mmCIF file of C-alpha atoms in Angstrom:
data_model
loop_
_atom_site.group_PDB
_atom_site.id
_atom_site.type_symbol
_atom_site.label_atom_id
_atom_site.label_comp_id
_atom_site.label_asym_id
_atom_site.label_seq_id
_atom_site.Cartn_x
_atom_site.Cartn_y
_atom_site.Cartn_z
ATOM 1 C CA UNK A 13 0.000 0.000 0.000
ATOM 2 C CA UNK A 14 0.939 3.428 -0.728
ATOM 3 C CA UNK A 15 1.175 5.326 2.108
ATOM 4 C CA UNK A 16 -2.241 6.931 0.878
ATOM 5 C CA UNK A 17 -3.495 9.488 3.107
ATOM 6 C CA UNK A 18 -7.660 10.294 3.025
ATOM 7 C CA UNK A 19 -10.018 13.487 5.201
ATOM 8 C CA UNK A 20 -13.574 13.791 5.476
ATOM 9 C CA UNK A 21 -15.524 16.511 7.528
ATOM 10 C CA UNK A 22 -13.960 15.495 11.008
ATOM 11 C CA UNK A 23 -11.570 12.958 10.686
ATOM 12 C CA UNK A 24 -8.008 12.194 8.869
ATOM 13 C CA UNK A 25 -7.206 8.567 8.025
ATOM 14 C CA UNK A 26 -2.976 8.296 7.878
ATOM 15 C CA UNK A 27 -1.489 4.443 7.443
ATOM 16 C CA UNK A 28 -1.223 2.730 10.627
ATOM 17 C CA UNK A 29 2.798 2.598 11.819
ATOM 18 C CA UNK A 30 5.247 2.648 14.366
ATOM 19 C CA UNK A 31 3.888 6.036 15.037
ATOM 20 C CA UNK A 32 0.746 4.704 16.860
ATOM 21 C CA UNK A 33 2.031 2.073 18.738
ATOM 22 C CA UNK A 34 1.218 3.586 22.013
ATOM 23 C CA UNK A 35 -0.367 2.391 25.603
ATOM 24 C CA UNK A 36 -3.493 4.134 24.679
ATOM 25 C CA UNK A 37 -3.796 1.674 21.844
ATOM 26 C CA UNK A 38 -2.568 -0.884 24.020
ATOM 27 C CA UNK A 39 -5.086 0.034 26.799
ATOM 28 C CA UNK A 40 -7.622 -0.250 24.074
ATOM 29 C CA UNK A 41 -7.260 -3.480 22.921
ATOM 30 C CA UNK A 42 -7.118 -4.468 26.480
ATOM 31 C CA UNK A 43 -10.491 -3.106 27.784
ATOM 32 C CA UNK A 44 -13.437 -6.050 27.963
ATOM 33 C CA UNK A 45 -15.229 -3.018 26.784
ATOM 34 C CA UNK A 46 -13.772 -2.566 23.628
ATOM 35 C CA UNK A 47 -12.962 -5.909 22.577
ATOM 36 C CA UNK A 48 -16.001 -7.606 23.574
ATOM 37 C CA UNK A 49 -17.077 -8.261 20.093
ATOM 38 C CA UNK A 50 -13.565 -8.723 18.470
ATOM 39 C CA UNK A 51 -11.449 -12.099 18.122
ATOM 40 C CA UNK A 52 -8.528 -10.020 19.865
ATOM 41 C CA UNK A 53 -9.811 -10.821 23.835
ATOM 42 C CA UNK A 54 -6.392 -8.510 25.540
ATOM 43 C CA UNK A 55 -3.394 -9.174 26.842
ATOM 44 C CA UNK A 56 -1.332 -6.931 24.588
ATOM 45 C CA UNK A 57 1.985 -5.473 25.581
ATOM 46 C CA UNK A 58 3.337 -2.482 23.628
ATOM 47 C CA UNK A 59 5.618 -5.556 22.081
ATOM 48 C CA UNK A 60 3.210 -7.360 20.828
ATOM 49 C CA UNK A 61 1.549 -4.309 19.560
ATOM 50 C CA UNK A 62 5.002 -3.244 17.873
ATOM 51 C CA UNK A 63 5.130 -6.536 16.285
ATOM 52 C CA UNK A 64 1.544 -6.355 15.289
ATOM 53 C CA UNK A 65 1.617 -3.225 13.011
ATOM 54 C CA UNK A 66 5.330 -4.165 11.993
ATOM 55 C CA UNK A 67 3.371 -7.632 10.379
ATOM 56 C CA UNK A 68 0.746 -5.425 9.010
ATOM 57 C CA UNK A 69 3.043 -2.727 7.633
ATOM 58 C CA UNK A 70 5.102 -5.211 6.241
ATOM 59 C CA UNK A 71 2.120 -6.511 4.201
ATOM 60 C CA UNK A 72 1.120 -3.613 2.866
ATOM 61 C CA UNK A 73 -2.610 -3.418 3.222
ATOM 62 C CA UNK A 74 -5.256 -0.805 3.490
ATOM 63 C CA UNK A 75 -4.929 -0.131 7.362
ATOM 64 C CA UNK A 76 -5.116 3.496 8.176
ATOM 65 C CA UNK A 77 -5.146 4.277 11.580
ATOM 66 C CA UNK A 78 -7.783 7.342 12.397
ATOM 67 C CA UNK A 79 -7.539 10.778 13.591
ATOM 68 C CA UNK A 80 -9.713 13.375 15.088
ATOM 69 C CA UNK A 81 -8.741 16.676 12.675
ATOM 70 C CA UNK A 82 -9.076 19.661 15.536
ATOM 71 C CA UNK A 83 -6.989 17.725 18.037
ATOM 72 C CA UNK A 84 -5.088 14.704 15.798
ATOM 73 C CA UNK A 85 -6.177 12.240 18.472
ATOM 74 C CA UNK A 86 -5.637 8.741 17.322
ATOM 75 C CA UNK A 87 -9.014 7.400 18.305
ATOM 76 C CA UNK A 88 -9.523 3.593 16.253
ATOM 77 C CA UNK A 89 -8.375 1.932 13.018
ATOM 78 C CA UNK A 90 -9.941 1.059 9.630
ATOM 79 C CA UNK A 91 -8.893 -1.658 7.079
ATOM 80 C CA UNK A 92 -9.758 -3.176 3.918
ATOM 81 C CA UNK A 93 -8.062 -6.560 3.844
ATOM 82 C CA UNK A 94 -7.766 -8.767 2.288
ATOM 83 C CA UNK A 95 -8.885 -7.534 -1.210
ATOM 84 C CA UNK A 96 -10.007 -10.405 -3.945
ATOM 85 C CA UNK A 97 -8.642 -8.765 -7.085
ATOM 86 C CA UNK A 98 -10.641 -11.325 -9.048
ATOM 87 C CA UNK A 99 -13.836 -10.769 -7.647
ATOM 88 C CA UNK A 100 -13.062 -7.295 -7.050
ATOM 89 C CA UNK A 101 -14.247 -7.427 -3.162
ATOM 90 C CA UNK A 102 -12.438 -6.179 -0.085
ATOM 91 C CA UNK A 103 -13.372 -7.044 4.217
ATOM 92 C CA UNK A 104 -14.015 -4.306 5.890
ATOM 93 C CA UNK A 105 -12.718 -3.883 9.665
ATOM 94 C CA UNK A 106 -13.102 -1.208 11.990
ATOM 95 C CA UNK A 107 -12.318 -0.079 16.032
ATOM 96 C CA UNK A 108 -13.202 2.932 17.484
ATOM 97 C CA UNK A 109 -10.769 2.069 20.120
ATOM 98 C CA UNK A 110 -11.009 5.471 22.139
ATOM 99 C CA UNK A 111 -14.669 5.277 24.237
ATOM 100 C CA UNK A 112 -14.464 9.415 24.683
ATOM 101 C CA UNK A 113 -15.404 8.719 20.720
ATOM 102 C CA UNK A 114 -18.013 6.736 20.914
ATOM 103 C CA UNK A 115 -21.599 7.837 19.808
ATOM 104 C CA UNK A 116 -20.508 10.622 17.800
ATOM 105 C CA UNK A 117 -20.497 9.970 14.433
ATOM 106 C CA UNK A 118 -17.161 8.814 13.705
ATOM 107 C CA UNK A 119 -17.797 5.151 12.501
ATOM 108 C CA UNK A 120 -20.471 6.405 10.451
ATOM 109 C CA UNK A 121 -18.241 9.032 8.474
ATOM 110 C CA UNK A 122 -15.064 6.360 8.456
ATOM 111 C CA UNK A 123 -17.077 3.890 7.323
ATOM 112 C CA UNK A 124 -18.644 6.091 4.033
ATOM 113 C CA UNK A 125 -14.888 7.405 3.473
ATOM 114 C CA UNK A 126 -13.019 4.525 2.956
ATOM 115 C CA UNK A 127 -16.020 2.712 0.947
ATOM 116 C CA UNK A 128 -15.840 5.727 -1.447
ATOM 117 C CA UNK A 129 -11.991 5.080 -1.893
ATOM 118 C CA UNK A 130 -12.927 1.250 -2.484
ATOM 119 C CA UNK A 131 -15.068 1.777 -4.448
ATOM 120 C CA UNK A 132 -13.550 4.816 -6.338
ATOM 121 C CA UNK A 133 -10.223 4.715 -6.451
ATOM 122 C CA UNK A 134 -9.436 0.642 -5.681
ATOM 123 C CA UNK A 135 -12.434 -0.040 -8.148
ATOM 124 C CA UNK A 136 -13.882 -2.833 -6.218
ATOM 125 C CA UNK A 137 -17.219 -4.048 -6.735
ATOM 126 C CA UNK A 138 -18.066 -4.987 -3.294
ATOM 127 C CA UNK A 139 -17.123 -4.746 0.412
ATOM 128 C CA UNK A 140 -17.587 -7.378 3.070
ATOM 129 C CA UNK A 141 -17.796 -7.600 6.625
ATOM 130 C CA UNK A 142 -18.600 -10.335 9.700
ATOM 131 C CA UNK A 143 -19.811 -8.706 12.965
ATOM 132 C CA UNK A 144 -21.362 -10.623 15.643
ATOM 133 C CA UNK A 145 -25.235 -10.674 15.946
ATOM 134 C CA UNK A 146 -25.476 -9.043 19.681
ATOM 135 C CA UNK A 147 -23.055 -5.908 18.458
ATOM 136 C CA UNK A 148 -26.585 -4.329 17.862
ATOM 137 C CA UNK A 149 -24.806 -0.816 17.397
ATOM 138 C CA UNK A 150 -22.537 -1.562 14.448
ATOM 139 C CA UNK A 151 -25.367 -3.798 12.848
ATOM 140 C CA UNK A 152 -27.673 -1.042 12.567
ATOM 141 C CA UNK A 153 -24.712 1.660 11.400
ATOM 142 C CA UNK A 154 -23.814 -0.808 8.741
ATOM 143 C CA UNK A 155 -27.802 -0.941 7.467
ATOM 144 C CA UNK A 156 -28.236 2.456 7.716
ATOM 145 C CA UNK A 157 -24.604 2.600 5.468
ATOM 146 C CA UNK A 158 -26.562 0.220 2.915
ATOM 147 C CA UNK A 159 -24.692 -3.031 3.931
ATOM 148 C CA UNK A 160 -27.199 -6.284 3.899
ATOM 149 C CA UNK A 161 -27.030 -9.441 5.688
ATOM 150 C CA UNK A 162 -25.758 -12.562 3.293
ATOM 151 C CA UNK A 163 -25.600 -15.019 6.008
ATOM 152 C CA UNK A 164 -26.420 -15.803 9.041
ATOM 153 C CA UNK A 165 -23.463 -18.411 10.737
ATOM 154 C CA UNK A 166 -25.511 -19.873 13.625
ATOM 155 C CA UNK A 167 -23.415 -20.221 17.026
ATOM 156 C CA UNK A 168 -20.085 -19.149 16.225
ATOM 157 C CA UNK A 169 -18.422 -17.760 19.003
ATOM 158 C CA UNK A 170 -18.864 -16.876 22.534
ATOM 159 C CA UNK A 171 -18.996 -13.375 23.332
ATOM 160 C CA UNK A 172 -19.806 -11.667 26.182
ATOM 161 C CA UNK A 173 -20.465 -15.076 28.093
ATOM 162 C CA UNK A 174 -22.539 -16.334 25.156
ATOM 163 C CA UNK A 175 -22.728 -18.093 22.360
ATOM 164 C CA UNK A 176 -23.433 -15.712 19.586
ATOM 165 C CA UNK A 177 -23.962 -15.841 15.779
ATOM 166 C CA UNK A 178 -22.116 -13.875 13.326
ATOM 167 C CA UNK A 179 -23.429 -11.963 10.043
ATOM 168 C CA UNK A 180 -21.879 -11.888 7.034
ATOM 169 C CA UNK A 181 -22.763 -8.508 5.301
ATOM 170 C CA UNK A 182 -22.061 -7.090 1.962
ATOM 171 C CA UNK A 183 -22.419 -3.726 0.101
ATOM 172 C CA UNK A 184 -22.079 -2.968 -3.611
ATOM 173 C CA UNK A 185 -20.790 -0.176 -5.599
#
């Protein structure tokens, strides 16, 4: 990846690096809060975190990390990986990682930026995700986005203390 750098109203979206390896993000992945719905479950160190981004750096994907404009704030990441040339589809992944961010917006606006560069610039066709069922706030940002549910995989992981089903989700160009 090109170290592509995108804006939109409030937010700048620069390539996750060594930059952002920090305890905040550390702190983040850490927090039951945070992570409750993600297949990382804690116990980060800054190490493994350095490691981490090094692997995904190294790779070069579409991982920007993102940034609150007025005060640069590193507040949560957003990816597009991997990306199916041949079918001309990426997966979608995003964390809001700071909770002072949460409930304002910013999913919803990083979420409509980087599918306009998909679907722009990369050309792709289409843009999946998987999100678990009981993550009731990012299933309804992604249908009010326009993403719809493709699949429904019955009991896939425990989350939360339960066992919990995960959507598969789509959205076209």
């Amino acid at each position: 990846m090109r170290n592509i750098e995108l804006e939109s109203e409030r937010l700048f979206y620069k390539r996750v690096n060594k930059e952002h390896i920090s305890i905040d993000y550390v702190n983040w992945i850490n927090d039951s809060e945070v992570n409750k719905y993600l297949e990382t479950r804690g116990g980060y160190t800054i190490e493994l975190l350095k490691k981490y981004i090094e692997n995904l750096y190294e790779k070069e994907i579409y991982f920007w990390a993102i940034h609150i404009k007025d005060s640069k704030k590193h507040i949560g990441n957003i990816k597009i990986d991997p990306i199916d040339i041949k079918t001309k589809s990426g997966e979608y992944g995003i964390l809001i990682g700071d909770k002072e961010s949460w409930g304002k917006g910013y999913a919803k606006e990083a979420t409509n930026t980087i599918l306009n560069f998909c679907f722009s610039e990369l050309k792709l066709s289409k843009v999946t995700l998987g999100v678990i069922e009981n993550n009731m706030s990012a299933v309804e940002l992604y249908k009010k986005i326009g993403f719809k549910i493709d699949k429904i995989i019955i009991g896939t992981k425990e989350y939360n203390h339960q066992i919990s089903n995960s959507l598969r989700m789509s959205i076209n160009a």
